[in-house]
mmCIF file of C-alpha atoms and ligand atoms in Angstrom:
data_model
loop_
_atom_site.group_PDB
_atom_site.id
_atom_site.type_symbol
_atom_site.label_atom_id
_atom_site.label_comp_id
_atom_site.label_asym_id
_atom_site.label_seq_id
_atom_site.Cartn_x
_atom_site.Cartn_y
_atom_site.Cartn_z
ATOM 1 C CA MET A 1 277.020 134.429 65.366
ATOM 2 C CA ASN A 2 273.298 135.195 64.926
ATOM 3 C CA ASP A 3 272.012 138.756 64.511
ATOM 4 C CA ASP A 4 270.751 139.145 68.079
ATOM 5 C CA LYS A 5 274.062 137.979 69.445
ATOM 6 C CA LYS A 6 275.925 140.350 67.116
ATOM 7 C CA ARG A 7 273.752 143.269 68.252
ATOM 8 C CA ASN A 8 274.441 142.425 71.885
ATOM 9 C CA THR A 9 278.170 142.212 71.246
ATOM 10 C CA ILE A 10 278.111 145.661 69.652
ATOM 11 C CA ARG A 11 276.170 147.071 72.603
ATOM 12 C CA ILE A 12 278.616 145.540 75.030
ATOM 13 C CA SER A 13 281.656 146.838 73.181
ATOM 14 C CA LYS A 14 280.160 150.362 73.022
ATOM 15 C CA MET A 15 279.438 150.219 76.742
ATOM 16 C CA MET A 16 283.027 149.090 77.347
ATOM 17 C CA ALA A 17 284.412 152.042 75.385
ATOM 18 C CA TYR A 18 282.163 154.432 77.306
ATOM 19 C CA LEU A 19 283.090 153.013 80.718
ATOM 20 C CA LEU A 20 286.807 152.656 80.135
ATOM 21 C CA ARG A 21 287.332 156.023 78.468
ATOM 22 C CA HIS A 22 284.734 158.267 80.035
ATOM 23 C CA GLY A 23 282.189 156.909 82.454
ATOM 24 C CA ALA A 24 283.559 154.306 84.918
ATOM 25 C CA VAL A 25 284.099 156.621 87.860
ATOM 26 C CA LYS A 26 280.798 158.421 87.285
ATOM 27 C CA GLU A 27 279.050 155.047 87.253
ATOM 28 C CA GLY A 28 280.629 154.048 90.566
ATOM 29 C CA ILE A 29 283.177 151.564 89.214
ATOM 30 C CA THR A 30 286.621 151.598 90.840
ATOM 31 C CA MET A 31 289.334 152.631 88.372
ATOM 32 C CA ASP A 32 292.985 153.042 89.271
ATOM 33 C CA ASN A 33 295.109 156.024 88.236
ATOM 34 C CA HIS A 34 296.291 154.169 85.156
ATOM 35 C CA GLY A 35 292.850 153.482 83.751
ATOM 36 C CA TRP A 36 292.442 149.839 84.851
ATOM 37 C CA ILE A 37 289.194 148.405 86.189
ATOM 38 C CA ALA A 38 288.429 144.816 87.234
ATOM 39 C CA ILE A 39 286.839 142.927 84.326
ATOM 40 C CA HIS A 40 284.518 141.354 86.849
ATOM 41 C CA ASP A 41 283.211 144.784 87.969
ATOM 42 C CA MET A 42 282.666 145.828 84.364
ATOM 43 C CA VAL A 43 280.755 142.645 83.514
ATOM 44 C CA GLU A 44 278.552 143.041 86.584
ATOM 45 C CA PHE A 45 277.776 146.652 85.721
ATOM 46 C CA ILE A 46 276.931 145.890 82.087
ATOM 47 C CA ASN A 47 274.679 142.998 83.060
ATOM 48 C CA SER A 48 272.758 144.963 85.638
ATOM 49 C CA LYS A 49 272.429 148.046 83.424
ATOM 50 C CA PHE A 50 271.316 146.204 80.274
ATOM 51 C CA LYS A 51 269.769 143.083 81.757
ATOM 52 C CA LEU A 52 272.311 141.152 79.717
ATOM 53 C CA MET A 53 274.222 138.022 80.607
ATOM 54 C CA THR A 54 277.680 138.774 79.340
ATOM 55 C CA THR A 55 280.671 136.953 80.778
ATOM 56 C CA ILE A 56 284.371 137.529 81.284
ATOM 57 C CA ASP A 57 284.973 135.136 78.382
ATOM 58 C CA GLU A 58 282.765 137.191 76.083
ATOM 59 C CA VAL A 59 284.615 140.363 77.088
ATOM 60 C CA LYS A 60 287.896 138.592 76.319
ATOM 61 C CA TYR A 61 286.528 137.645 72.912
ATOM 62 C CA ILE A 62 285.463 141.250 72.219
ATOM 63 C CA VAL A 63 288.907 142.507 73.222
ATOM 64 C CA ALA A 64 290.743 139.933 71.088
ATOM 65 C CA SER A 65 288.595 140.588 68.014
ATOM 66 C CA ASP A 66 288.411 144.392 68.298
ATOM 67 C CA ASN A 67 289.369 145.810 64.905
ATOM 68 C CA LYS A 68 291.369 148.664 66.435
ATOM 69 C CA GLN A 69 292.749 146.760 69.420
ATOM 70 C CA ARG A 70 291.135 149.336 71.690
ATOM 71 C CA TYR A 71 291.627 147.448 74.970
ATOM 72 C CA THR A 72 294.255 145.593 76.968
ATOM 73 C CA ILE A 73 293.572 142.879 79.532
ATOM 74 C CA LYS A 74 296.107 142.047 82.238
ATOM 75 C CA ASN A 75 295.760 140.201 85.570
ATOM 76 C CA GLY A 76 291.979 140.287 85.590
ATOM 77 C CA MET A 77 291.944 144.004 84.805
ATOM 78 C CA ILE A 78 291.038 145.834 81.605
ATOM 79 C CA ARG A 79 291.746 149.304 80.223
ATOM 80 C CA ALA A 80 291.311 151.303 77.030
ATOM 81 C CA ASN A 81 294.507 151.948 75.092
ATOM 82 C CA GLN A 82 293.577 155.533 74.204
ATOM 83 C CA GLY A 83 290.695 157.965 73.796
ATOM 84 C CA HIS A 84 290.077 158.878 77.446
ATOM 85 C CA SER A 85 288.341 162.001 78.649
ATOM 86 C CA ILE A 86 288.761 161.095 82.344
ATOM 87 C CA PRO A 87 292.155 161.825 83.876
ATOM 88 C CA VAL A 88 294.277 158.679 83.639
ATOM 89 C CA ASP A 89 298.017 158.253 83.416
ATOM 90 C CA LEU A 90 298.641 155.537 80.830
ATOM 91 C CA GLN A 91 302.367 155.656 81.675
ATOM 92 C CA LEU A 92 303.333 155.559 78.029
ATOM 93 C CA ALA A 93 306.980 156.260 77.317
ATOM 94 C CA SER A 94 307.644 159.166 75.000
ATOM 95 C CA ARG A 95 308.616 158.118 71.484
ATOM 96 C CA GLU A 96 310.245 159.810 68.546
ATOM 97 C CA PRO A 97 307.589 160.110 65.829
ATOM 98 C CA PRO A 98 308.170 159.593 62.089
ATOM 99 C CA ASP A 99 308.647 162.646 59.855
ATOM 100 C CA ILE A 100 304.981 162.826 58.953
ATOM 101 C CA LEU A 101 301.834 161.797 60.803
ATOM 102 C CA TYR A 102 298.224 162.293 59.716
ATOM 103 C CA HIS A 103 295.053 163.556 61.336
ATOM 104 C CA GLY A 104 291.655 162.771 59.867
ATOM 105 C CA THR A 105 288.895 165.252 60.500
ATOM 106 C CA ALA A 106 285.785 166.655 58.828
ATOM 107 C CA GLN A 107 285.678 169.486 56.274
ATOM 108 C CA HIS A 108 283.577 171.638 58.584
ATOM 109 C CA PHE A 109 286.343 171.704 61.246
ATOM 110 C CA LEU A 110 289.053 172.706 58.814
ATOM 111 C CA GLU A 111 288.739 176.471 59.024
ATOM 112 C CA SER A 112 288.890 176.441 62.806
ATOM 113 C CA ILE A 113 291.810 173.974 62.843
ATOM 114 C CA MET A 114 293.787 176.113 60.405
ATOM 115 C CA GLU A 115 293.199 179.072 62.702
ATOM 116 C CA THR A 116 293.949 177.551 66.109
ATOM 117 C CA GLY A 117 295.831 174.337 65.321
ATOM 118 C CA LEU A 118 294.755 170.865 66.443
ATOM 119 C CA LEU A 119 293.351 170.823 69.972
ATOM 120 C CA SER A 120 292.577 167.784 72.108
ATOM 121 C CA MET A 121 288.949 168.906 72.535
ATOM 122 C CA ASN A 122 287.211 166.484 74.954
ATOM 123 C CA ARG A 123 290.024 163.951 75.061
ATOM 124 C CA HIS A 124 293.476 164.112 76.631
ATOM 125 C CA HIS A 125 295.396 164.234 73.413
ATOM 126 C CA VAL A 126 295.195 164.985 69.745
ATOM 127 C CA HIS A 127 295.105 161.578 68.022
ATOM 128 C CA LEU A 128 297.356 161.060 65.006
ATOM 129 C CA SER A 129 297.701 158.146 62.599
ATOM 130 C CA LYS A 130 300.758 156.851 60.816
ATOM 131 C CA ASP A 131 298.900 156.174 57.579
ATOM 132 C CA LEU A 132 296.429 157.990 55.382
ATOM 133 C CA GLU A 133 293.838 155.210 55.300
ATOM 134 C CA THR A 134 293.378 155.184 59.063
ATOM 135 C CA ALA A 135 293.219 158.974 59.168
ATOM 136 C CA LEU A 136 290.505 158.975 56.492
ATOM 137 C CA ALA A 137 288.443 156.472 58.480
ATOM 138 C CA VAL A 138 288.790 158.601 61.628
ATOM 139 C CA GLY A 139 287.715 161.704 59.678
ATOM 140 C CA ARG A 140 284.683 159.945 58.225
ATOM 141 C CA ARG A 141 283.243 159.592 61.743
ATOM 142 C CA HIS A 142 282.708 163.360 61.795
ATOM 143 C CA GLY A 143 281.390 164.050 58.273
ATOM 144 C CA SER A 144 282.950 164.621 54.875
ATOM 145 C CA PRO A 145 286.535 163.538 55.623
ATOM 146 C CA VAL A 146 289.710 165.500 55.098
ATOM 147 C CA VAL A 147 293.238 164.514 56.073
ATOM 148 C CA ILE A 148 295.800 166.946 57.439
ATOM 149 C CA GLY A 149 299.533 166.225 57.435
ATOM 150 C CA ILE A 150 301.668 167.001 60.491
ATOM 151 C CA HIS A 151 305.407 167.611 60.513
ATOM 152 C CA ALA A 152 305.679 165.398 63.571
ATOM 153 C CA ASN A 153 309.399 164.833 63.775
ATOM 154 C CA LYS A 154 310.035 168.535 63.378
ATOM 155 C CA MET A 155 307.641 169.149 66.282
ATOM 156 C CA ALA A 156 309.521 166.613 68.416
ATOM 157 C CA ARG A 157 312.810 168.306 67.583
ATOM 158 C CA GLN A 158 311.267 171.544 68.812
ATOM 159 C CA GLY A 159 310.373 170.001 72.165
ATOM 160 C CA PHE A 160 306.859 168.566 71.749
ATOM 161 C CA THR A 161 306.397 165.183 73.424
ATOM 162 C CA PHE A 162 304.791 162.305 71.514
ATOM 163 C CA HIS A 163 303.481 159.033 72.896
ATOM 164 C CA LEU A 164 302.499 155.888 71.039
ATOM 165 C CA SER A 165 299.497 154.046 72.485
ATOM 166 C CA ASP A 166 299.534 150.254 72.753
ATOM 167 C CA ASN A 167 297.297 150.097 69.690
ATOM 168 C CA GLY A 168 299.455 152.280 67.465
ATOM 169 C CA VAL A 169 297.811 155.693 67.831
ATOM 170 C CA TRP A 170 300.197 158.644 68.153
ATOM 171 C CA LEU A 171 299.265 161.095 70.900
ATOM 172 C CA VAL A 172 300.333 164.688 71.432
ATOM 173 C CA ASN A 173 298.839 167.503 73.498
ATOM 174 C CA THR A 174 298.351 169.964 70.681
ATOM 175 C CA VAL A 175 299.578 170.729 67.160
ATOM 176 C CA PRO A 176 300.226 174.406 66.366
ATOM 177 C CA VAL A 177 299.231 175.611 62.911
ATOM 178 C CA ARG A 178 302.813 175.988 61.705
ATOM 179 C CA PHE A 179 303.286 172.191 61.705
ATOM 180 C CA LEU A 180 300.143 171.454 59.669
ATOM 181 C CA PHE A 181 299.879 171.020 55.913
ATOM 182 C CA LEU A 182 296.979 170.173 53.638
ATOM 183 C CA LEU A 183 297.029 167.140 51.370
ATOM 184 C CA ASP A 184 295.545 166.887 47.924
ATOM 185 C CA ASP A 185 292.327 164.894 47.804
ATOM 186 C CA GLU A 186 293.540 162.827 44.853
HETATM 187 C C1 HQG B 201 288.517 168.232 65.813
HETATM 188 C C2 HQG B 201 288.627 157.051 67.429
HETATM 189 C C3 HQG B 201 287.802 172.512 65.448
HETATM 190 C C4 HQG B 201 289.300 167.006 65.435
HETATM 191 C C5 HQG B 201 289.620 157.391 66.358
HETATM 192 C C6 HQG B 201 288.234 165.944 65.572
HETATM 193 C C7 HQG B 201 290.737 158.110 67.067
HETATM 194 C C8 HQG B 201 288.997 170.651 65.991
HETATM 195 C C9 HQG B 201 287.343 166.452 66.678
HETATM 196 C C10 HQG B 201 290.107 158.603 68.330
HETATM 197 C C11 HQG B 201 290.096 171.442 66.403
HETATM 198 C C12 HQG B 201 287.515 165.723 67.969
HETATM 199 C C13 HQG B 201 290.044 160.090 68.354
HETATM 200 C C14 HQG B 201 289.961 172.850 66.295
HETATM 201 C C15 HQG B 201 290.619 169.382 66.664
HETATM 202 N N1 HQG B 201 288.807 173.332 65.803
HETATM 203 N N2 HQG B 201 287.860 171.187 65.507
HETATM 204 N N3 HQG B 201 290.947 173.673 66.635
HETATM 205 N N4 HQG B 201 291.079 170.638 66.821
HETATM 206 N N5 HQG B 201 289.360 169.377 66.157
HETATM 207 O O1 HQG B 201 286.549 162.076 68.400
HETATM 208 O O2 HQG B 201 290.758 162.405 66.491
HETATM 209 O O3 HQG B 201 286.995 154.408 67.152
HETATM 210 O O4 HQG B 201 287.721 163.604 70.073
HETATM 211 O O5 HQG B 201 289.825 167.101 64.143
HETATM 212 O O6 HQG B 201 290.060 156.255 65.679
HETATM 213 O O7 HQG B 201 288.341 162.182 65.697
HETATM 214 O O8 HQG B 201 286.729 155.730 69.235
HETATM 215 O O9 HQG B 201 288.940 162.884 68.069
HETATM 216 O O10 HQG B 201 287.513 165.804 64.386
HETATM 217 O O11 HQG B 201 291.836 157.330 67.357
HETATM 218 O O12 HQG B 201 288.382 153.886 69.127
HETATM 219 O O13 HQG B 201 287.715 167.821 66.884
HETATM 220 O O14 HQG B 201 288.799 158.041 68.397
HETATM 221 O O15 HQG B 201 288.864 155.823 67.948
HETATM 222 O O16 HQG B 201 286.977 164.435 67.818
HETATM 223 O O17 HQG B 201 289.263 160.560 67.262
HETATM 224 P P1 HQG B 201 287.486 163.211 68.659
HETATM 225 P P2 HQG B 201 289.355 162.047 66.774
HETATM 226 P P3 HQG B 201 287.654 154.904 68.391
#
């Protein structure tokens, strides 16, 4: 893939994330209650907005090669597996989480988190990872990364509901401070 093509692919995949998680309805694209939009509608929108010439096949390639498996395609429709700010019902079954899950964040959020617990902020859920590496990468997006441990199974036993997205991200509405613990950096 040449550099121009790579740049276009990145633009298209960013636009997809924006539309499917946040902007579709605002941009006039029909989305059902479960977060699905027609791939055809998305391709048309992207092409007219960016004067690009993407195709359904290119979108399928982006979905198949996405490093976090962010999207699912089914019957000509596409949706994001997690990360929404618009109200969608992903119809995920509740799942019993492992003993410990991790949340990656930035140092500068730590004080506030340790005061109020983890909040979903602009998204629907707090996003948790099953391994440290992923959590660190998530944290790095916000600044100097720090990973917080969560006593997830204990939370579930106390009545908190957990969901597992189709791409392996654990979702929960909130995590009160009493279930959080700090990890050593080493
Ligand atoms: C922080 C990416 C202050 C929270 C990732 C986070 C993930 C608080 C930020 C997915 C707080 C919200 C989601 C509190 C939480 N006080 N700060 N009480 N509670 N925060 O982006 O988890 O690459 O909405 O720690 O891989 O970083 O986009 O959430 O730092 O799965 O596919 O508020 O997005 O996936 O940031 O990331 P975000 P996130 P993609």
